[in-house]
Short mmCIF file of N, CA and C in Angstrom, two decimals:
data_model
loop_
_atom_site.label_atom_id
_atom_site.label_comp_id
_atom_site.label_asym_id
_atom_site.label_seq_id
_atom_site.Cartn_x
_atom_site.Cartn_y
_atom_site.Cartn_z
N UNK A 89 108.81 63.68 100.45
CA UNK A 89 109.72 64.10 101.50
C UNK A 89 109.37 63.33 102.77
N UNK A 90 110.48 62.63 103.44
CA UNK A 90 110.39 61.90 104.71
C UNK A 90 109.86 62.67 105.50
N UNK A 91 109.20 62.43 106.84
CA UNK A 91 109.04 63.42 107.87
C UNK A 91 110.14 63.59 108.50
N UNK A 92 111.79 63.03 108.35
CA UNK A 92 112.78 63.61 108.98
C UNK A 92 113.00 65.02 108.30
N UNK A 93 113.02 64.45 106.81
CA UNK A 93 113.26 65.12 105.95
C UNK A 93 112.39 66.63 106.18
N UNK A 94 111.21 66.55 106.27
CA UNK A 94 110.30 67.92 106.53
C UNK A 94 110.62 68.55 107.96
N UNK A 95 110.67 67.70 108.65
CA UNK A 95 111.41 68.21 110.06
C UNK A 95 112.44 69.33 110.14
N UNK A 96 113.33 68.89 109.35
CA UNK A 96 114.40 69.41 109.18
C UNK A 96 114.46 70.83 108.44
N UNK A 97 113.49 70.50 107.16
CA UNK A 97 113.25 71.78 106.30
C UNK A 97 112.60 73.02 107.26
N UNK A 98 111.71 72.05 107.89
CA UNK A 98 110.66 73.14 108.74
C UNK A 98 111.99 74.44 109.88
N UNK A 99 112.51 73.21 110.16
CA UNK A 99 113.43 73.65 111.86
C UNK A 99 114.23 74.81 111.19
N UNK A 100 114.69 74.62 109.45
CA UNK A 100 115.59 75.35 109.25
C UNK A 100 114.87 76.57 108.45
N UNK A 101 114.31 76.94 108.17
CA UNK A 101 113.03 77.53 107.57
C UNK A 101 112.49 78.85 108.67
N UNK A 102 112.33 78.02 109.90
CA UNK A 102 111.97 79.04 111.37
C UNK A 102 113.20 79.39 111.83
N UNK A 103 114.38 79.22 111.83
CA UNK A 103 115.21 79.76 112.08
C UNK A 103 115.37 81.19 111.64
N UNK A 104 115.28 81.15 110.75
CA UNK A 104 115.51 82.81 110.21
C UNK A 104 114.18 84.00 110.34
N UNK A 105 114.71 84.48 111.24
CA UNK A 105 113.66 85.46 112.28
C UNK A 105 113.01 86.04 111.30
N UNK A 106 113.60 86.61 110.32
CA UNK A 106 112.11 87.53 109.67
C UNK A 106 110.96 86.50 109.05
N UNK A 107 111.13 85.56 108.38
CA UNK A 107 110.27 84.69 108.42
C UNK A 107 109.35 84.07 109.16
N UNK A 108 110.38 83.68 110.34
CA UNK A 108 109.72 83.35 111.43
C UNK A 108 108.72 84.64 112.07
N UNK A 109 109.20 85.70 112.19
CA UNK A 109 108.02 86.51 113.00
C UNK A 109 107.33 87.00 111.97
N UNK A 110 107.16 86.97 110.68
CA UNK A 110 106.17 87.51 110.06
C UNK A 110 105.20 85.88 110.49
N UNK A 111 105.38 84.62 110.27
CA UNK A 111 104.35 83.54 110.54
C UNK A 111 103.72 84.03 111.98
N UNK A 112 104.59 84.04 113.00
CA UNK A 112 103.91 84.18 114.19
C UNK A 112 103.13 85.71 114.28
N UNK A 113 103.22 86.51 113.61
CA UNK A 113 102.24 87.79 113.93
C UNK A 113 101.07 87.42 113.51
N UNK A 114 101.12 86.45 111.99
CA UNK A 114 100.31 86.51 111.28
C UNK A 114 99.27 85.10 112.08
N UNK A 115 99.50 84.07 112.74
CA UNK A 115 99.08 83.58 113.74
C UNK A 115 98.36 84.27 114.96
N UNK A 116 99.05 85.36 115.39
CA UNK A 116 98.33 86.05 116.40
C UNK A 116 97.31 86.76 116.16
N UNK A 117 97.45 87.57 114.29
CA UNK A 117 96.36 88.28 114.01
C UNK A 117 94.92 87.02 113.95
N UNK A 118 95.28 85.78 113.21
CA UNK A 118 94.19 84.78 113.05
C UNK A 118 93.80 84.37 114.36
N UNK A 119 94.03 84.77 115.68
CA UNK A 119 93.70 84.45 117.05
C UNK A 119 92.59 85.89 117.30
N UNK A 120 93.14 87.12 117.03
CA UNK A 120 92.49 87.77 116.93
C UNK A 120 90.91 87.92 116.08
N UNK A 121 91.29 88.07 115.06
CA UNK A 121 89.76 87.47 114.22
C UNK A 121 89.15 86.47 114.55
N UNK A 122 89.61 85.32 115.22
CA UNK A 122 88.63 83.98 115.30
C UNK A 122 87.79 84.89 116.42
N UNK A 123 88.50 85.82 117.50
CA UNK A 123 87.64 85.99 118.66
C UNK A 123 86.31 87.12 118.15
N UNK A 124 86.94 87.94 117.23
CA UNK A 124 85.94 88.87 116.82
C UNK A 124 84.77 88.44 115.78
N UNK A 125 85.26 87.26 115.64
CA UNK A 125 84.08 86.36 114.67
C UNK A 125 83.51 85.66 115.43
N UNK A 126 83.32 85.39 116.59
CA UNK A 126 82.81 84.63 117.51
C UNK A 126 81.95 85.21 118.68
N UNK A 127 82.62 86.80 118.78
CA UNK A 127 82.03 87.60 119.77
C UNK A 127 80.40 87.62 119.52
N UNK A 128 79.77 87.83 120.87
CA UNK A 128 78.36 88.08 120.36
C UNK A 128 78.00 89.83 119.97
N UNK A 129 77.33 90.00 119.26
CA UNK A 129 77.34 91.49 118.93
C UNK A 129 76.78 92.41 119.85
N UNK A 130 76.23 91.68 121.13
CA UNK A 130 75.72 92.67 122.37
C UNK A 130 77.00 92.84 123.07
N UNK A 131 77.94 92.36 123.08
CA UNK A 131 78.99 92.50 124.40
C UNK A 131 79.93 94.06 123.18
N UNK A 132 79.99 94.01 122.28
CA UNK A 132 80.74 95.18 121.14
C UNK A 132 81.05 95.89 122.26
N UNK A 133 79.89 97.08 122.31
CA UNK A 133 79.62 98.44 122.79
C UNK A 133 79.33 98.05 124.44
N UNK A 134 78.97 96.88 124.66
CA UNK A 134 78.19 96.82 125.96
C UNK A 134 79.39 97.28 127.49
N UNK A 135 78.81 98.09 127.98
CA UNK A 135 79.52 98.53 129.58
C UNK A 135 80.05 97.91 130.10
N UNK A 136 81.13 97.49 130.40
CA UNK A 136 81.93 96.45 131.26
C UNK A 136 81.88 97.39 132.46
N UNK A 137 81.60 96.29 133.72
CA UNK A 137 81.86 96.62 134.81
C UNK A 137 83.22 97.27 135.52
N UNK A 138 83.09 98.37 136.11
CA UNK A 138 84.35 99.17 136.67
C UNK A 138 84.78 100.44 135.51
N UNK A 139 86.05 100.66 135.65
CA UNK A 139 86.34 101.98 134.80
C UNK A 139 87.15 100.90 133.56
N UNK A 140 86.33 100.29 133.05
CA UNK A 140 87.30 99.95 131.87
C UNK A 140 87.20 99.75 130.45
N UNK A 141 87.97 100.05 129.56
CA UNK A 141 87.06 99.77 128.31
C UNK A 141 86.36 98.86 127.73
N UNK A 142 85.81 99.26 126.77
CA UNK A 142 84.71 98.14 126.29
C UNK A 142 85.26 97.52 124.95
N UNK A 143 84.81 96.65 124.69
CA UNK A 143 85.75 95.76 123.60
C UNK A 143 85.85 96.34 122.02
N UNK A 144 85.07 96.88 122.30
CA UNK A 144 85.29 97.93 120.92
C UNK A 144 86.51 98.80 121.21
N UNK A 145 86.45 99.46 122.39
CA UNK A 145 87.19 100.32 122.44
C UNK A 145 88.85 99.21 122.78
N UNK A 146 89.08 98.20 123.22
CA UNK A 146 90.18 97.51 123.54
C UNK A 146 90.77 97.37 121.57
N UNK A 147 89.87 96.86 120.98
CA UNK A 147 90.17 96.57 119.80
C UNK A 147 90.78 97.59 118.72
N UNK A 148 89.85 98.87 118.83
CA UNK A 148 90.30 99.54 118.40
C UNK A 148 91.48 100.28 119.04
N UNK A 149 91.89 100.32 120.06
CA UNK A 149 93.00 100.65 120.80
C UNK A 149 94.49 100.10 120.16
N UNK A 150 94.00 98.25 119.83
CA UNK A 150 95.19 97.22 119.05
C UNK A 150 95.57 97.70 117.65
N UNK A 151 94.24 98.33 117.01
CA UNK A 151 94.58 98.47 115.82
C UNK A 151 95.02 100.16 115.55
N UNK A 152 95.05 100.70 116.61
CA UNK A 152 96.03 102.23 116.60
C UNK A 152 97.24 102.22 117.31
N UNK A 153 97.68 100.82 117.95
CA UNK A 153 98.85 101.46 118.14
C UNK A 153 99.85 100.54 117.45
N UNK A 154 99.08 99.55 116.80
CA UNK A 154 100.13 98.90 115.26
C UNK A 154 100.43 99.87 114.44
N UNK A 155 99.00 101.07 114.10
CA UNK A 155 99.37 102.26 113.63
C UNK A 155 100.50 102.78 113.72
N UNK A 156 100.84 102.92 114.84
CA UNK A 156 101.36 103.84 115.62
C UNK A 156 103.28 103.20 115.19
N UNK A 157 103.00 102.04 115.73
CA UNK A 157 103.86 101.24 115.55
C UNK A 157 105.02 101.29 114.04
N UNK A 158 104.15 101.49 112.87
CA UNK A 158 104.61 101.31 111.63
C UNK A 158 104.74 102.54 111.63
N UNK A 159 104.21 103.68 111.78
CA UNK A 159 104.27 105.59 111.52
C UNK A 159 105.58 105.38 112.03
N UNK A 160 105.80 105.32 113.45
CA UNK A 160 107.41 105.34 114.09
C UNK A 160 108.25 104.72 113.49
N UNK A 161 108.23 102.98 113.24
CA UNK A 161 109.48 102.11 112.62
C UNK A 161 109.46 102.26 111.26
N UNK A 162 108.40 102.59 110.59
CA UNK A 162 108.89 102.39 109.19
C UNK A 162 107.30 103.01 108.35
N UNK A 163 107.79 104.28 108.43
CA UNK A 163 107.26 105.31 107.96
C UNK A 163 107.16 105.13 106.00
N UNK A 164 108.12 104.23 105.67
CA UNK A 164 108.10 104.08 104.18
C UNK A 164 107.03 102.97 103.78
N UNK A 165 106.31 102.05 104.53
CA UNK A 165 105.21 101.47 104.64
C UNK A 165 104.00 102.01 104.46
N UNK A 166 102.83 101.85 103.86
CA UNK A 166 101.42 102.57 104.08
C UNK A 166 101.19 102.61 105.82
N UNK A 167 100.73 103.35 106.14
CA UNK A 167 100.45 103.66 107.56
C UNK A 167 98.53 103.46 107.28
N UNK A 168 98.57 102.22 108.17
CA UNK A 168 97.30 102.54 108.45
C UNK A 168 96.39 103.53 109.00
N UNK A 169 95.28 103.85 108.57
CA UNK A 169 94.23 104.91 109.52
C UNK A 169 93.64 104.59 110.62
N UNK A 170 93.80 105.68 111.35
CA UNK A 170 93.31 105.79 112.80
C UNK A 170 91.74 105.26 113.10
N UNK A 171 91.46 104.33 113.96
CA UNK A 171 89.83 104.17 114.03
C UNK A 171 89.28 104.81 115.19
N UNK A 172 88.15 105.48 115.19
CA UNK A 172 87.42 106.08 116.24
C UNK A 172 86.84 105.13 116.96
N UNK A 173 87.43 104.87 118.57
CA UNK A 173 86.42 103.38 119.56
C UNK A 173 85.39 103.81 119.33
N UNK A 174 84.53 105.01 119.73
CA UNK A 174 83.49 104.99 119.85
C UNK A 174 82.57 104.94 118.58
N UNK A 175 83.36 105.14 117.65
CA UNK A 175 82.37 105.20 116.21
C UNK A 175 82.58 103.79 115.35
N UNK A 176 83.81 103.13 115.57
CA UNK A 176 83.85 101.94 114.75
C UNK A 176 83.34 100.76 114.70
N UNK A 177 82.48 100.24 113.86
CA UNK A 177 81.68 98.68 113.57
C UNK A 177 82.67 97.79 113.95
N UNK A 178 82.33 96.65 114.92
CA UNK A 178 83.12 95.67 114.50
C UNK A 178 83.40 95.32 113.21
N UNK A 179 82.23 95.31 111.95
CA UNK A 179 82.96 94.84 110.75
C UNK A 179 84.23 96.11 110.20
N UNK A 180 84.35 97.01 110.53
CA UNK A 180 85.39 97.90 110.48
C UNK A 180 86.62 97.48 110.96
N UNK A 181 86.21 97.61 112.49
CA UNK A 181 87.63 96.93 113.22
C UNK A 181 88.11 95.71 112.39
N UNK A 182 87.45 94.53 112.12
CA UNK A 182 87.61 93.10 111.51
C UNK A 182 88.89 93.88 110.52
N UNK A 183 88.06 94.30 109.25
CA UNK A 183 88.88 94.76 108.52
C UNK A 183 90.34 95.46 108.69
N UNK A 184 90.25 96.53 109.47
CA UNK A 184 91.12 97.55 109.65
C UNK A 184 92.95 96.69 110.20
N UNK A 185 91.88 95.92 111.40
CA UNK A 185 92.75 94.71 112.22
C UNK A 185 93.46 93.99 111.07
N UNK A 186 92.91 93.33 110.13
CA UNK A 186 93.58 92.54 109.17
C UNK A 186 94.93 93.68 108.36
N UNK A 187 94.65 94.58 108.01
CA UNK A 187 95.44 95.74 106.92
C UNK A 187 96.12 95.79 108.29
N UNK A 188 96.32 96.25 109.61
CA UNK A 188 97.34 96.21 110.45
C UNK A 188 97.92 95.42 110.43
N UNK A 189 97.56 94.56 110.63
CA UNK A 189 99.10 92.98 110.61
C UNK A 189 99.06 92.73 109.57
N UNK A 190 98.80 92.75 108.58
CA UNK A 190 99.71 92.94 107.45
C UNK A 190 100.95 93.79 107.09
N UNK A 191 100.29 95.45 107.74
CA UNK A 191 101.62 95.96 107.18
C UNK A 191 102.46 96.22 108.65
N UNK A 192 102.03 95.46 110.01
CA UNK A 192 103.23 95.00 110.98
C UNK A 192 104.20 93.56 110.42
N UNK A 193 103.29 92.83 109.63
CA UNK A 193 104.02 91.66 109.39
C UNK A 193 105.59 92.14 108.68
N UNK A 194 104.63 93.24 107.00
CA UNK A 194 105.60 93.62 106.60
C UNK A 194 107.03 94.23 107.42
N UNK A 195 106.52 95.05 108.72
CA UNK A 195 107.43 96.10 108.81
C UNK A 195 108.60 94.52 109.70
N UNK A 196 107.92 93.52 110.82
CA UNK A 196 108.86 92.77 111.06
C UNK A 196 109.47 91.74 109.39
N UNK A 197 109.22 91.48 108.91
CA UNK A 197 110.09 91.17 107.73
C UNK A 197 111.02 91.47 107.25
N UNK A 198 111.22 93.14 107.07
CA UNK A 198 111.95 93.90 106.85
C UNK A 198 112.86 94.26 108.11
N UNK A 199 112.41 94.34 109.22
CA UNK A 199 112.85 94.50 110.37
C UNK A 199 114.31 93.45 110.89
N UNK A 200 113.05 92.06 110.62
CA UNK A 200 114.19 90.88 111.27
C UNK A 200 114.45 90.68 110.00
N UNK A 201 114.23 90.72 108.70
CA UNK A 201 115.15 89.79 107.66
C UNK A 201 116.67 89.81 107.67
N UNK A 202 117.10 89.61 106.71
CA UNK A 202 118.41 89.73 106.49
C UNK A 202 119.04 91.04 106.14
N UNK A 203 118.38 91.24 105.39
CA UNK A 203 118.28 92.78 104.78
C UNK A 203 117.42 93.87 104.96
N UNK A 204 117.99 94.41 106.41
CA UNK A 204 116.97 95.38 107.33
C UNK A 204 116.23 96.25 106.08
N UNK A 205 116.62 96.88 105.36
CA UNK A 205 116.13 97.39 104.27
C UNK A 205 115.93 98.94 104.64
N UNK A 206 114.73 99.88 105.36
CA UNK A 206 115.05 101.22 105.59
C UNK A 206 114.80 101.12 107.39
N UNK A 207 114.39 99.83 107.75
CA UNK A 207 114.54 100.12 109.35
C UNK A 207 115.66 100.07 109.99
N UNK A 208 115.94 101.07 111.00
CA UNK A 208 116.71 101.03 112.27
C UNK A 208 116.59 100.48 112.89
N UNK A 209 115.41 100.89 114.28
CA UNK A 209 115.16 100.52 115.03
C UNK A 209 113.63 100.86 115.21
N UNK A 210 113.60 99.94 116.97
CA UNK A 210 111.89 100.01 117.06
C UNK A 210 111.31 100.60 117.74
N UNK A 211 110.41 101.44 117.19
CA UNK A 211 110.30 103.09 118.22
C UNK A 211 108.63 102.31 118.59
N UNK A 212 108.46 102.25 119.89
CA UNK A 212 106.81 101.59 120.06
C UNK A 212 106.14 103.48 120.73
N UNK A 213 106.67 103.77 120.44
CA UNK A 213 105.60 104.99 120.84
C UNK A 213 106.62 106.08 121.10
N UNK A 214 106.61 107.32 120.78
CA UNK A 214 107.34 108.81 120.83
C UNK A 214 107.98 109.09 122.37
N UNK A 215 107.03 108.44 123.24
CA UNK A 215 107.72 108.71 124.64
C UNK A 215 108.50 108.07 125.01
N UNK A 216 108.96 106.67 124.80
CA UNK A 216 109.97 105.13 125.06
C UNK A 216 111.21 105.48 123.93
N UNK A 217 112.12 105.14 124.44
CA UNK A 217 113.30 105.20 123.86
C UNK A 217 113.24 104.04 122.80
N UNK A 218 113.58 104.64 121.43
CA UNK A 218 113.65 103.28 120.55
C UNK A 218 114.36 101.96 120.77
N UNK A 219 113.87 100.93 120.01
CA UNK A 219 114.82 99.77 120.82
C UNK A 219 115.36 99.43 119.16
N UNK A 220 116.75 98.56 119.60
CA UNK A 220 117.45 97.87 118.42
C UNK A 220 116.55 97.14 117.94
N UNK A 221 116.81 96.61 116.70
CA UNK A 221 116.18 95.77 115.90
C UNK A 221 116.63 94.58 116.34
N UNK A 222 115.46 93.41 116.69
CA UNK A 222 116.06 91.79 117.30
C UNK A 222 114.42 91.75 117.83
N UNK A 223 114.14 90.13 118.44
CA UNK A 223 113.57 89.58 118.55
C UNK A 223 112.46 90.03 119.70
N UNK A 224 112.96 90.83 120.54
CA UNK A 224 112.16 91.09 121.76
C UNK A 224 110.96 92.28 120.57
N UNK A 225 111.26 93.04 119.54
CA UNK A 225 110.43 93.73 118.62
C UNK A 225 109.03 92.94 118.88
N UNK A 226 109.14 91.55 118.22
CA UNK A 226 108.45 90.84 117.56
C UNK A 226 107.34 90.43 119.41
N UNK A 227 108.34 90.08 120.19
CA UNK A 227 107.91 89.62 121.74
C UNK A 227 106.66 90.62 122.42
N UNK A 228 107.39 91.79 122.45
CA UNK A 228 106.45 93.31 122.78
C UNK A 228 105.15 93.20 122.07
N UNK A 229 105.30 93.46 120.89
CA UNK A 229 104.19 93.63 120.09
C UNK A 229 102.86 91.85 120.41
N UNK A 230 103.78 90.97 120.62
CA UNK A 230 102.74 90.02 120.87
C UNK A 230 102.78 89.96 122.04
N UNK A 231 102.82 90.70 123.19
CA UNK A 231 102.76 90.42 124.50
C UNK A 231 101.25 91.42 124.68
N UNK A 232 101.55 93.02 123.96
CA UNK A 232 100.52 94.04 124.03
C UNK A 232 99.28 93.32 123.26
N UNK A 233 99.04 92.22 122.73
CA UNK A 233 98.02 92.08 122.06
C UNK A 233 97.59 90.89 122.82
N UNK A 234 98.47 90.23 123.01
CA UNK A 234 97.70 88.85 123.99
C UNK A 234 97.05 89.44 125.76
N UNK A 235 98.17 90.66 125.66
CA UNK A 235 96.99 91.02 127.09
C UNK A 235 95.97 91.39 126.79
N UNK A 236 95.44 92.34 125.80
CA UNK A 236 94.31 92.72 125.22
C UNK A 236 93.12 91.67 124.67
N UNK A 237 93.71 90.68 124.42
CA UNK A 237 92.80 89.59 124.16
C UNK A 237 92.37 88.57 125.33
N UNK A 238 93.22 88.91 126.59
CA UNK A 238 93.06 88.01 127.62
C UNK A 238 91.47 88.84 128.61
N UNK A 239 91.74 90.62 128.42
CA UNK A 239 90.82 91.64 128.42
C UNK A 239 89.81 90.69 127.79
N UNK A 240 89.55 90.75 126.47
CA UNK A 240 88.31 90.67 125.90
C UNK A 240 88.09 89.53 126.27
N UNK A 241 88.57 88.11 126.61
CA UNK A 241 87.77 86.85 126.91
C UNK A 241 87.53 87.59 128.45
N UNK A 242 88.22 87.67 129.00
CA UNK A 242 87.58 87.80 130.19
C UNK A 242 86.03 88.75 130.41
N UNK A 243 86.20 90.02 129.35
CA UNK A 243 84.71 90.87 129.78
C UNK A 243 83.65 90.10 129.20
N UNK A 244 84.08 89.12 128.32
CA UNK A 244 83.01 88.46 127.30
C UNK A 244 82.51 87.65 128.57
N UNK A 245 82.78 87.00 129.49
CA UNK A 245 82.28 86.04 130.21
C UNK A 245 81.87 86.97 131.57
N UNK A 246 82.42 88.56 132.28
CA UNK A 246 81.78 88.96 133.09
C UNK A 246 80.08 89.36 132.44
N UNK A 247 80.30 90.10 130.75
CA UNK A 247 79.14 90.31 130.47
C UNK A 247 78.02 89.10 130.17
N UNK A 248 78.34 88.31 130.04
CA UNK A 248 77.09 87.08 130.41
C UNK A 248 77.65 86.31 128.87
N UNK A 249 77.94 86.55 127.65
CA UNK A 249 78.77 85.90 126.54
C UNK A 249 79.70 85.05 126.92
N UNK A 250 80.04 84.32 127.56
CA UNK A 250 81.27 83.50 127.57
C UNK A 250 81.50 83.38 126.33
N UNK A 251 82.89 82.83 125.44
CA UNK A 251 83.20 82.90 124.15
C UNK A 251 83.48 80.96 124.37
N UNK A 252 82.93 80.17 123.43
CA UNK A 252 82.99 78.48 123.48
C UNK A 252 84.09 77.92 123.64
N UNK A 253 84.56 77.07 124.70
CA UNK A 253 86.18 76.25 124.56
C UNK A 253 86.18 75.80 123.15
N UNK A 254 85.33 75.93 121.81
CA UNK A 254 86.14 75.96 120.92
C UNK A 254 87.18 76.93 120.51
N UNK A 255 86.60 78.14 120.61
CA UNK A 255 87.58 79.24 120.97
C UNK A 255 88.47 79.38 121.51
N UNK A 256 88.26 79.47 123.07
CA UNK A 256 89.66 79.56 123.78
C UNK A 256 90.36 78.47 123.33
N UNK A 257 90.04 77.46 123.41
CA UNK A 257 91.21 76.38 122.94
C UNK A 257 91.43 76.55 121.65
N UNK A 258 91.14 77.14 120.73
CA UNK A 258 91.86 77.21 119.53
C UNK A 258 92.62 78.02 119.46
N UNK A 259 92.72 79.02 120.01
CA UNK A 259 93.76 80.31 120.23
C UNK A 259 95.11 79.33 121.08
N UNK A 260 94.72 78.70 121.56
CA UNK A 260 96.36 77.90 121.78
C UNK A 260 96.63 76.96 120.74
N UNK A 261 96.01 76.74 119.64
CA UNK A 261 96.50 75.81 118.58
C UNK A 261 97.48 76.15 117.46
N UNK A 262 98.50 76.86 117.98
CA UNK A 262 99.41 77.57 116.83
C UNK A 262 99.78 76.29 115.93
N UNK A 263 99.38 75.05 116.12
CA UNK A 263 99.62 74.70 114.91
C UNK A 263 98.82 74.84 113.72
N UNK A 264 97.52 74.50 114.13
CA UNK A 264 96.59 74.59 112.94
C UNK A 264 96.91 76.19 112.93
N UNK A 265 97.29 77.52 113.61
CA UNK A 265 96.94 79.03 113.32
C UNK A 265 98.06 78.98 111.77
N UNK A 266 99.26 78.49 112.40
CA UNK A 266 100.65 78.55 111.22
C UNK A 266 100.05 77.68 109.79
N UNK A 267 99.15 76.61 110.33
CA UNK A 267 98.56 76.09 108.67
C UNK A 267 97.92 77.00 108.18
N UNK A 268 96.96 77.20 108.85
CA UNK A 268 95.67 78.62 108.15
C UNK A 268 96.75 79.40 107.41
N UNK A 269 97.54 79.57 107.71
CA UNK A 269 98.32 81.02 107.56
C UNK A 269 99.36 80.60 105.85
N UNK A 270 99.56 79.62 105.63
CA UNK A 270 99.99 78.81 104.81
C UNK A 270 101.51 78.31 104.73
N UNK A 271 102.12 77.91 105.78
CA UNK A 271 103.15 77.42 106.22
C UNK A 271 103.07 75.91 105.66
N UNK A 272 104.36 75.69 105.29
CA UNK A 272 104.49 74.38 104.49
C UNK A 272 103.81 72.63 105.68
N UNK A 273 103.50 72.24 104.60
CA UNK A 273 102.78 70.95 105.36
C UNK A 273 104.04 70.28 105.25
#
């Protein structure tokens, strides 16, 4: 295949949103894990300065309200379990985090595909008015997680851990994130 030729396959391939946002969640979750595989294991639990949480507790926060997320939109999905901040291992969170975007990937798949299948709409929490099914779904959900991750680089470097510009700069490499992820070469 030419590279016009793959160009083309690719362009038309991302066009169709449920596809497309199941790649990009699944990109954001591999941004997520690179950082929790990289964290040093003193900053986990360690006190961040001021009233704010600690990266355990930010993390586990991401991975209850994807919970939360799938219980509301699409209750016919396994619903992941709730993690306790204060009691959960990072190797817990690691895990737990992965089974969340998985079954968020699923629920946008079903969401944006073609064939909504049993979703309506997108309820992000009992108090917010549900929203239609469309693209801003997919936007929200990666907006609440990239602030949370902008949280954790930042306490990683007030607590004395800075995390390596291999890191931060790889979290902007959605190209290699969409290869990892196994998107056509």
């Amino acid at each position: 295949m030419s590279t016009r030729q793959h160009n083309r396959h690719e362009n038309k391939a991302s066009t169709q949103p449920g596809q497309a946002a199941v790649r990009i969640f699944a990109a954001n979750e591999r941004m997520n894990q690179m950082l929790l595989e990289h964290l040093d294991a003193a900053t986990w639990r360690a006190k961040p300065p001021g009233k704010v949480r600690t990266i355990a507790a930010i993390f586990t926060h991401v991975h209850n309200v994807r919970a939360k997320w799938v219980r509301l939109t699409a209750p016919h999905l396994k619903v992941p379990r709730q993690l306790n901040r204060v009691h959960a291992t990072l190797e817990e969170v690691r895990a737990e985090l992965a089974e969340s975007a998985a079954r968020c990937e699923e629920m946008l798949g079903e969401a944006l595909g073609e064939d909504r299948g049993r979703i309506e709409e997108f309820r992000r929490d009992g108090w917010a008015r549900p929203w239609p099914l469309g693209i801003e779904m997919l936007c929200y959900m990666l907006a609440h997680e990239a602030h949370h991750r902008g949280q954790v680089c930042m306490l990683t470097h007030q607590l004395g851990f800075p995390l390596s510009k291999e890191v931060t700069s790889g979290m902007w490499s959605w190209e290699k994130l969409w290869k990892e992820g196994g998107s056509s070469d």
